[in-house]
Amino acid sequence: GQQVMQIPQYQHVQEGEDFTTYCNSSTTLSNIQWYKQRPGGHPVFLIQLVKSGEVKKQKRLTFQFGEAKKNSSLHITATQTTDVGTYFCAGGTGTASKLTFGTGTRLQVTL
Amino acid sequence: DTAVSQTPKYLVTQMGNDKSIKCEQNLGHDTMYWYKQDSKKFLKIMFSYNNKELIINETVPNRFSPKSPDKAHLNLHINSLELGDSAVYFCASSQGRTAGTGELFFGEGSRLTVL
């Protein structure tokens, strides 16, 4: 079945440093979504990418969808303590009518 | 007003018992889901209903039975609970039938602990 892996599993950064998480799918995706889950919270939707090579920005967050639509990345510039949480990508395959969540990257930010 | 609400938030029970978790959404969405998040934080889809019709049924033991009385509600009943069922169960909803194309709205989760 479809697998979606993320690396790294965990990253600890100092506030102000940049952070990137990478998402790789075993199959070609129709779209990719990103979610953030704060400790003890529930996943919250951040963004969706649909087109090959698409890049979208939300303030300090930059999302990219690979040309082959099998990988994606989320880059955070100048992290803040409010960025703490686990970031999940989730790939859609259209006909399967479901999202497969990645393994997640837990981000810890300290002062 | 909470968009997707689940009850109860916490469940502690003995092995072999039966328990239910309820979910309601007031977003007018057509599709609802149950996801299981284990201790390693992996999020796996269990079931999906579109307007009361089951559309996704992943490899889940028969002890798990979803029920959707109407499109705003999706409940999960679990029989003969086992230790491995301990997890956080998230209900979610989205607009449209195709899960992969719409934003998922998650409930706050129900933490189930089986002793």
CSV table of C-alpha atoms in Angstrom, one decimal, chain B:
chain,number,residue,atom,x,y,z
B,1,ASP,CA,-19.2,26.7,18.7
B,2,THR,CA,-17.0,23.7,18.3
B,3,ALA,CA,-16.9,22.5,14.7
B,4,VAL,CA,-16.2,18.8,15.3
B,5,SER,CA,-16.9,17.6,18.8
B,6,GLN,CA,-16.1,14.1,20.3
B,7,THR,CA,-17.2,12.6,23.5
B,8,PRO,CA,-15.8,11.4,25.8
B,9,LYS,CA,-12.3,13.0,25.8
B,10,TYR,CA,-10.9,10.4,28.0
B,11,LEU,CA,-11.8,6.7,28.5
B,12,VAL,CA,-10.1,4.3,30.9
B,13,THR,CA,-11.4,0.8,30.8
B,14,GLN,CA,-10.6,-2.9,31.4
B,15,MET,CA,-9.7,-5.4,28.7
B,16,GLY,CA,-12.7,-7.2,27.3
B,17,ASN,CA,-15.1,-4.3,27.9
B,18,ASP,CA,-17.1,-2.6,25.1
B,19,LYS,CA,-17.0,1.2,24.7
B,20,SER,CA,-18.3,3.9,22.3
B,21,ILE,CA,-17.1,7.2,21.2
B,22,LYS,CA,-19.4,9.8,19.7
B,23,CYS,CA,-18.7,12.5,17.1
B,24,GLU,CA,-20.7,15.3,15.7
B,25,GLN,CA,-19.9,18.0,13.2
B,26,ASN,CA,-21.8,21.3,12.7
B,27,LEU,CA,-20.0,22.3,9.5
B,28,GLY,CA,-22.5,20.8,7.1
B,29,HIS,CA,-19.8,18.5,5.7
B,30,ASP,CA,-20.6,15.5,3.7
B,31,THR,CA,-17.8,13.2,4.8
B,32,MET,CA,-16.7,12.1,8.2
B,33,TYR,CA,-13.7,9.9,9.3
B,34,TRP,CA,-12.2,8.1,12.2
B,35,TYR,CA,-8.4,8.2,12.6
B,36,LYS,CA,-6.3,6.3,15.1
B,37,GLN,CA,-3.1,7.9,16.5
B,38,ASP,CA,-0.9,5.5,18.3
B,39,SER,CA,1.8,6.2,20.9
B,40,LYS,CA,4.3,6.9,18.1
B,41,LYS,CA,2.0,9.6,16.8
B,42,PHE,CA,1.3,7.7,13.5
B,43,LEU,CA,-2.1,8.8,12.2
B,44,LYS,CA,-4.0,6.0,10.4
B,45,ILE,CA,-7.4,6.2,8.8
B,46,MET,CA,-9.9,3.6,10.0
B,47,PHE,CA,-13.2,4.5,8.4
B,48,SER,CA,-14.8,7.1,6.2
B,49,TYR,CA,-18.5,7.8,5.6
B,50,ASN,CA,-20.0,10.0,3.0
B,51,ASN,CA,-23.6,11.1,3.7
B,52,LYS,CA,-24.2,7.9,5.9
B,53,GLU,CA,-22.6,5.6,3.3
B,54,LEU,CA,-19.4,3.7,4.2
B,55,ILE,CA,-16.7,4.6,1.6
B,56,ILE,CA,-13.4,3.6,3.3
B,57,ASN,CA,-13.0,0.6,5.6
B,58,GLU,CA,-9.3,0.1,6.2
B,59,THR,CA,-7.9,-3.2,7.7
B,60,VAL,CA,-9.5,-2.8,11.0
B,61,PRO,CA,-10.6,-5.7,13.3
B,62,ASN,CA,-14.3,-6.5,13.2
B,63,ARG,CA,-14.5,-5.5,16.9
B,64,PHE,CA,-14.6,-1.9,15.6
B,65,SER,CA,-18.0,-0.9,14.2
B,66,PRO,CA,-18.8,2.6,13.0
B,67,LYS,CA,-22.3,3.9,12.8
B,68,SER,CA,-23.5,7.0,11.0
B,69,PRO,CA,-27.2,7.8,11.9
B,70,ASP,CA,-27.0,11.0,9.8
B,71,LYS,CA,-24.3,12.9,7.9
B,72,ALA,CA,-23.6,15.1,11.0
B,73,HIS,CA,-22.8,12.2,13.3
B,74,LEU,CA,-20.3,9.3,13.2
B,75,ASN,CA,-19.9,7.1,16.2
B,76,LEU,CA,-17.4,4.4,16.9
B,77,HIS,CA,-18.2,1.3,18.9
B,78,ILE,CA,-15.4,-1.1,20.0
B,79,ASN,CA,-16.1,-4.6,21.4
B,80,SER,CA,-13.9,-6.7,23.5
B,81,LEU,CA,-11.2,-4.1,24.0
B,82,GLU,CA,-7.6,-5.2,23.9
B,83,LEU,CA,-4.4,-3.5,25.2
B,84,GLY,CA,-3.4,-2.6,21.7
B,85,ASP,CA,-6.5,-0.5,21.2
B,86,SER,CA,-5.0,2.1,23.6
B,87,ALA,CA,-4.6,5.2,21.4
B,88,VAL,CA,-6.1,8.6,20.7
B,89,TYR,CA,-9.0,8.4,18.3
B,90,PHE,CA,-9.7,11.4,16.2
B,91,CYS,CA,-12.9,12.1,14.4
B,92,ALA,CA,-12.7,14.4,11.3
B,93,SER,CA,-14.9,15.8,8.6
B,94,SER,CA,-14.4,17.3,5.2
B,95,GLN,CA,-16.6,18.8,2.4
B,96,GLY,CA,-17.2,16.7,-0.6
B,97,ARG,CA,-16.8,13.0,-1.2
B,98,THR,CA,-13.2,12.7,-2.1
B,99,ALA,CA,-11.2,12.8,1.1
B,100,GLY,CA,-7.9,13.6,-0.6
B,101,THR,CA,-8.9,16.9,-2.0
B,102,GLY,CA,-10.5,18.7,0.9
B,103,GLU,CA,-9.2,20.1,4.2
B,104,LEU,CA,-9.8,17.8,7.2
B,105,PHE,CA,-11.3,19.4,10.3
B,106,PHE,CA,-10.4,17.3,13.3
B,107,GLY,CA,-12.1,16.9,16.7
B,108,GLU,CA,-10.0,17.2,19.9
B,109,GLY,CA,-9.6,13.5,20.1
B,110,SER,CA,-10.6,10.8,22.6
B,111,ARG,CA,-7.8,9.2,24.5
B,112,LEU,CA,-8.6,5.5,25.2
B,113,THR,CA,-6.6,3.6,27.7
B,114,VAL,CA,-7.2,-0.1,28.1
B,115,LEU,CA,-5.8,-1.7,31.3
